[in-house]
């Protein structure tokens, strides 16, 4: 499973990625990713698209966490369109 996660996240600056099963992946970006500013939501959407492709188009959830495991952002399939949520 770790190879599949790496294949989906390889081009992003993540320090950890874990396939939690059921189409759910938890990824922890490097600190640089958080402090870089930029458009973090665009990166989350791209990661969601990559992870969805790795799962053959089945419903997925991408949880972006900090190094302590706190969820920062999620992108998940819903009955309608995918939903991006920023958690504070």
Tab-separated table of N, CA and C in Angstrom:
chain	number	residue	atom	x	y	z
A	1	UNK	N	0.802	-1.193	0.000
A	1	UNK	CA	0.000	0.000	0.000
A	1	UNK	C	0.849	1.264	0.000
A	2	UNK	N	1.986	1.264	0.648
A	2	UNK	CA	2.794	2.479	0.693
A	2	UNK	C	3.278	2.881	-0.693
A	3	UNK	N	3.492	1.926	-1.585
A	3	UNK	CA	3.889	2.267	-2.954
A	3	UNK	C	2.771	3.001	-3.675
A	4	UNK	N	1.540	2.574	-3.432
A	4	UNK	CA	0.393	3.220	-4.059
A	4	UNK	C	0.240	4.650	-3.556
A	5	UNK	N	0.435	4.866	-2.269
A	5	UNK	CA	0.382	6.209	-1.704
A	5	UNK	C	1.497	7.053	-2.299
A	6	UNK	N	2.700	6.488	-2.364
A	6	UNK	CA	3.829	7.238	-2.914
A	6	UNK	C	3.589	7.586	-4.378
A	7	UNK	N	3.001	6.678	-5.124
A	7	UNK	CA	2.725	6.950	-6.538
A	7	UNK	C	1.783	8.133	-6.688
A	8	UNK	N	0.848	8.285	-5.762
A	8	UNK	CA	-0.106	9.390	-5.840
A	8	UNK	C	0.461	10.683	-5.289
A	9	UNK	N	1.407	10.600	-4.367
A	9	UNK	CA	1.879	11.808	-3.689
A	9	UNK	C	3.332	12.139	-3.977
A	10	UNK	N	3.980	11.364	-4.812
A	10	UNK	CA	5.422	11.481	-5.022
A	10	UNK	C	5.929	12.862	-5.371
A	11	UNK	N	5.158	13.659	-6.092
A	11	UNK	CA	5.659	14.964	-6.519
A	11	UNK	C	5.358	16.068	-5.521
A	12	UNK	N	4.772	15.736	-4.398
A	12	UNK	CA	4.427	16.733	-3.393
A	12	UNK	C	5.369	16.617	-2.200
A	13	UNK	N	5.565	17.711	-1.481
A	13	UNK	CA	6.520	17.716	-0.359
A	13	UNK	C	5.917	17.148	0.927
A	14	UNK	N	5.551	15.878	0.907
A	14	UNK	CA	4.970	15.261	2.089
A	14	UNK	C	6.006	14.463	2.841
A	15	UNK	N	5.926	14.539	4.162
A	15	UNK	CA	6.853	13.783	4.999
A	15	UNK	C	6.255	12.438	5.388
A	16	UNK	N	4.932	12.298	5.232
A	16	UNK	CA	4.280	11.032	5.542
A	16	UNK	C	2.992	10.927	4.750
A	17	UNK	N	2.657	9.722	4.363
A	17	UNK	CA	1.386	9.437	3.705
A	17	UNK	C	0.991	8.023	4.099
A	18	UNK	N	-0.248	7.869	4.546
A	18	UNK	CA	-0.690	6.563	5.011
A	18	UNK	C	-2.053	6.240	4.413
A	19	UNK	N	-2.129	5.106	3.753
A	19	UNK	CA	-3.394	4.608	3.224
A	19	UNK	C	-4.152	3.988	4.403
A	20	UNK	N	-5.283	4.608	4.768
A	20	UNK	CA	-6.055	4.135	5.908
A	20	UNK	C	-7.115	3.121	5.508
A	21	UNK	N	-7.166	2.799	4.219
A	21	UNK	CA	-8.143	1.843	3.732
A	21	UNK	C	-9.446	2.534	3.346
A	22	UNK	N	-10.238	1.855	2.570
A	22	UNK	CA	-11.531	2.393	2.179
A	22	UNK	C	-11.441	3.658	1.346
A	23	UNK	N	-10.322	3.852	0.651
A	23	UNK	CA	-10.156	5.041	-0.179
A	23	UNK	C	-9.711	6.278	0.585
A	24	UNK	N	-9.356	6.114	1.854
A	24	UNK	CA	-8.938	7.250	2.687
A	24	UNK	C	-7.420	7.263	2.791
A	25	UNK	N	-6.835	8.430	2.551
A	25	UNK	CA	-5.403	8.599	2.728
A	25	UNK	C	-5.182	9.810	3.642
A	26	UNK	N	-4.251	9.679	4.565
A	26	UNK	CA	-3.834	10.784	5.432
A	26	UNK	C	-2.425	11.173	5.011
A	27	UNK	N	-2.237	12.441	4.700
A	27	UNK	CA	-0.921	12.918	4.287
A	27	UNK	C	-0.485	14.052	5.193
A	28	UNK	N	0.806	14.064	5.473
A	28	UNK	CA	1.393	15.119	6.298
A	28	UNK	C	2.417	15.857	5.455
A	29	UNK	N	2.117	17.107	5.103
A	29	UNK	CA	3.070	17.894	4.328
A	29	UNK	C	4.258	18.308	5.183
A	30	UNK	N	5.344	18.653	4.494
A	30	UNK	CA	6.484	19.219	5.200
A	30	UNK	C	6.079	20.586	5.753
A	31	UNK	N	6.819	21.053	6.715
A	31	UNK	CA	6.539	22.377	7.292
A	31	UNK	C	6.606	23.455	6.215
A	32	UNK	N	7.503	23.276	5.247
A	32	UNK	CA	7.616	24.241	4.150
A	32	UNK	C	6.305	24.381	3.388
A	33	UNK	N	5.574	23.301	3.242
A	33	UNK	CA	4.299	23.335	2.530
A	33	UNK	C	3.319	24.262	3.235
A	34	UNK	N	3.307	24.178	4.595
A	34	UNK	CA	2.400	25.022	5.368
A	34	UNK	C	2.809	26.490	5.336
A	35	UNK	N	4.112	26.770	5.418
A	35	UNK	CA	4.559	28.163	5.512
A	35	UNK	C	4.769	28.823	4.163
A	36	UNK	N	4.737	28.049	3.087
A	36	UNK	CA	5.005	28.597	1.763
A	36	UNK	C	3.935	29.582	1.313
A	37	UNK	N	2.780	29.555	1.981
A	37	UNK	CA	1.696	30.410	1.509
A	37	UNK	C	1.054	29.740	0.330
A	38	UNK	N	1.162	30.345	-0.818
A	38	UNK	CA	0.637	29.724	-2.027
A	38	UNK	C	-0.826	29.356	-1.896
A	39	UNK	N	-1.297	28.603	-2.824
A	39	UNK	CA	-2.684	28.175	-2.833
A	39	UNK	C	-2.759	26.730	-2.372
A	40	UNK	N	-2.837	26.546	-1.063
A	40	UNK	CA	-2.826	25.208	-0.493
A	40	UNK	C	-4.046	24.411	-0.924
A	41	UNK	N	-5.178	25.085	-1.132
A	41	UNK	CA	-6.371	24.354	-1.548
A	41	UNK	C	-6.187	23.765	-2.946
A	42	UNK	N	-5.481	24.466	-3.828
A	42	UNK	CA	-5.215	23.913	-5.167
A	42	UNK	C	-4.365	22.653	-5.071
A	43	UNK	N	-3.374	22.661	-4.188
A	43	UNK	CA	-2.549	21.466	-3.982
A	43	UNK	C	-3.404	20.318	-3.460
A	44	UNK	N	-4.330	20.627	-2.539
A	44	UNK	CA	-5.197	19.590	-1.981
A	44	UNK	C	-6.089	18.988	-3.071
A	45	UNK	N	-6.625	19.836	-3.948
A	45	UNK	CA	-7.451	19.332	-5.047
A	45	UNK	C	-6.643	18.452	-5.984
A	46	UNK	N	-5.421	18.852	-6.298
A	46	UNK	CA	-4.575	18.037	-7.183
A	46	UNK	C	-4.275	16.681	-6.543
A	47	UNK	N	-3.997	16.697	-5.251
A	47	UNK	CA	-3.737	15.441	-4.551
A	47	UNK	C	-4.988	14.564	-4.560
A	48	UNK	N	-6.144	15.172	-4.342
A	48	UNK	CA	-7.404	14.428	-4.405
A	48	UNK	C	-7.558	13.765	-5.771
A	49	UNK	N	-7.316	14.496	-6.842
A	49	UNK	CA	-7.452	13.939	-8.194
A	49	UNK	C	-6.481	12.780	-8.422
A	50	UNK	N	-5.251	12.936	-7.946
A	50	UNK	CA	-4.270	11.854	-8.067
A	50	UNK	C	-4.707	10.618	-7.283
A	51	UNK	N	-5.180	10.836	-6.065
A	51	UNK	CA	-5.581	9.718	-5.211
A	51	UNK	C	-6.820	9.025	-5.787
A	52	UNK	N	-7.747	9.799	-6.316
A	52	UNK	CA	-8.937	9.222	-6.940
A	52	UNK	C	-8.540	8.353	-8.133
A	53	UNK	N	-7.605	8.833	-8.940
A	53	UNK	CA	-7.128	8.048	-10.077
A	53	UNK	C	-6.458	6.757	-9.602
A	54	UNK	N	-5.676	6.830	-8.521
A	54	UNK	CA	-5.009	5.638	-7.981
A	54	UNK	C	-6.023	4.619	-7.484
A	55	UNK	N	-7.219	5.090	-7.134
A	55	UNK	CA	-8.272	4.209	-6.621
A	55	UNK	C	-9.309	3.864	-7.685
A	56	UNK	N	-8.941	4.024	-8.943
A	56	UNK	CA	-9.811	3.618	-10.033
A	56	UNK	C	-11.114	4.388	-10.125
A	57	UNK	N	-11.117	5.625	-9.637
A	57	UNK	CA	-12.316	6.455	-9.714
A	57	UNK	C	-13.322	6.220	-8.605
A	58	UNK	N	-13.029	5.286	-7.708
A	58	UNK	CA	-13.934	5.032	-6.581
A	58	UNK	C	-13.911	6.219	-5.615
A	59	UNK	N	-14.930	6.370	-4.767
A	59	UNK	CA	-14.966	7.476	-3.797
A	59	UNK	C	-13.730	7.446	-2.885
A	60	UNK	N	-13.168	8.628	-2.644
A	60	UNK	CA	-11.981	8.756	-1.803
A	60	UNK	C	-12.112	9.942	-0.869
A	61	UNK	N	-11.255	9.940	0.130
A	61	UNK	CA	-11.086	11.069	1.035
A	61	UNK	C	-9.598	11.294	1.219
A	62	UNK	N	-9.177	12.542	1.112
A	62	UNK	CA	-7.802	12.942	1.388
A	62	UNK	C	-7.834	13.817	2.631
A	63	UNK	N	-7.122	13.404	3.662
A	63	UNK	CA	-7.008	14.191	4.888
A	63	UNK	C	-5.581	14.713	4.976
A	64	UNK	N	-5.432	16.009	5.013
A	64	UNK	CA	-4.115	16.630	5.168
A	64	UNK	C	-3.969	16.993	6.634
A	65	UNK	N	-2.914	16.447	7.256
A	65	UNK	CA	-2.719	16.621	8.688
A	65	UNK	C	-1.406	17.337	8.974
A	66	UNK	N	-1.314	17.895	10.186
A	66	UNK	CA	-0.029	18.439	10.610
A	66	UNK	C	0.791	17.306	11.231
A	67	UNK	N	1.999	17.600	11.662
A	67	UNK	CA	2.883	16.546	12.187
A	67	UNK	C	2.343	15.902	13.458
A	68	UNK	N	1.400	16.567	14.145
A	68	UNK	CA	0.800	16.005	15.351
A	68	UNK	C	-0.442	15.168	15.041
A	69	UNK	N	-0.791	15.052	13.753
A	69	UNK	CA	-1.948	14.264	13.367
A	69	UNK	C	-3.262	15.025	13.348
A	70	UNK	N	-3.213	16.325	13.627
A	70	UNK	CA	-4.429	17.133	13.587
A	70	UNK	C	-4.830	17.383	12.138
A	71	UNK	N	-6.094	17.193	11.830
A	71	UNK	CA	-6.564	17.388	10.458
A	71	UNK	C	-6.630	18.880	10.153
A	72	UNK	N	-5.940	19.264	9.080
A	72	UNK	CA	-5.917	20.651	8.624
A	72	UNK	C	-6.941	20.872	7.515
A	73	UNK	N	-7.035	19.921	6.597
A	73	UNK	CA	-7.905	20.080	5.439
A	73	UNK	C	-8.315	18.696	4.953
A	74	UNK	N	-9.548	18.581	4.456
A	74	UNK	CA	-9.985	17.340	3.824
A	74	UNK	C	-10.608	17.653	2.470
A	75	UNK	N	-10.463	16.723	1.570
A	75	UNK	CA	-11.202	16.723	0.313
A	75	UNK	C	-11.831	15.345	0.238
A	76	UNK	N	-13.163	15.317	0.102
A	76	UNK	CA	-13.830	14.025	0.103
A	76	UNK	C	-14.975	14.008	-0.886
A	77	UNK	N	-15.215	12.809	-1.400
A	77	UNK	CA	-16.363	12.619	-2.268
A	77	UNK	C	-17.622	12.694	-1.427
A	78	UNK	N	-18.656	13.278	-2.012
A	78	UNK	CA	-19.971	13.338	-1.384
A	78	UNK	C	-20.979	12.818	-2.399
A	79	UNK	N	-22.255	12.824	-2.043
A	79	UNK	CA	-23.292	12.374	-2.968
A	79	UNK	C	-23.316	13.253	-4.215
A	80	UNK	N	-22.905	14.511	-4.082
A	80	UNK	CA	-22.824	15.416	-5.224
A	80	UNK	C	-21.379	15.592	-5.637
A	81	UNK	N	-20.925	16.827	-5.643
A	81	UNK	CA	-19.542	17.138	-5.993
A	81	UNK	C	-18.616	16.890	-4.813
A	82	UNK	N	-17.318	16.710	-5.082
A	82	UNK	CA	-16.354	16.594	-3.982
A	82	UNK	C	-16.371	17.866	-3.134
A	83	UNK	N	-16.042	17.718	-1.865
A	83	UNK	CA	-16.104	18.817	-0.905
A	83	UNK	C	-14.734	19.031	-0.270
A	84	UNK	N	-14.237	20.281	-0.309
A	84	UNK	CA	-13.014	20.647	0.388
A	84	UNK	C	-13.405	21.385	1.662
A	85	UNK	N	-12.859	20.933	2.795
A	85	UNK	CA	-13.139	21.560	4.087
A	85	UNK	C	-11.830	21.897	4.760
A	86	UNK	N	-11.718	23.142	5.222
A	86	UNK	CA	-10.553	23.554	6.013
A	86	UNK	C	-10.969	23.501	7.473
A	87	UNK	N	-10.200	22.781	8.274
A	87	UNK	CA	-10.483	22.619	9.704
A	87	UNK	C	-9.534	23.533	10.469
A	88	UNK	N	-10.061	24.254	11.406
A	88	UNK	CA	-9.207	25.155	12.218
A	88	UNK	C	-9.175	24.712	13.641
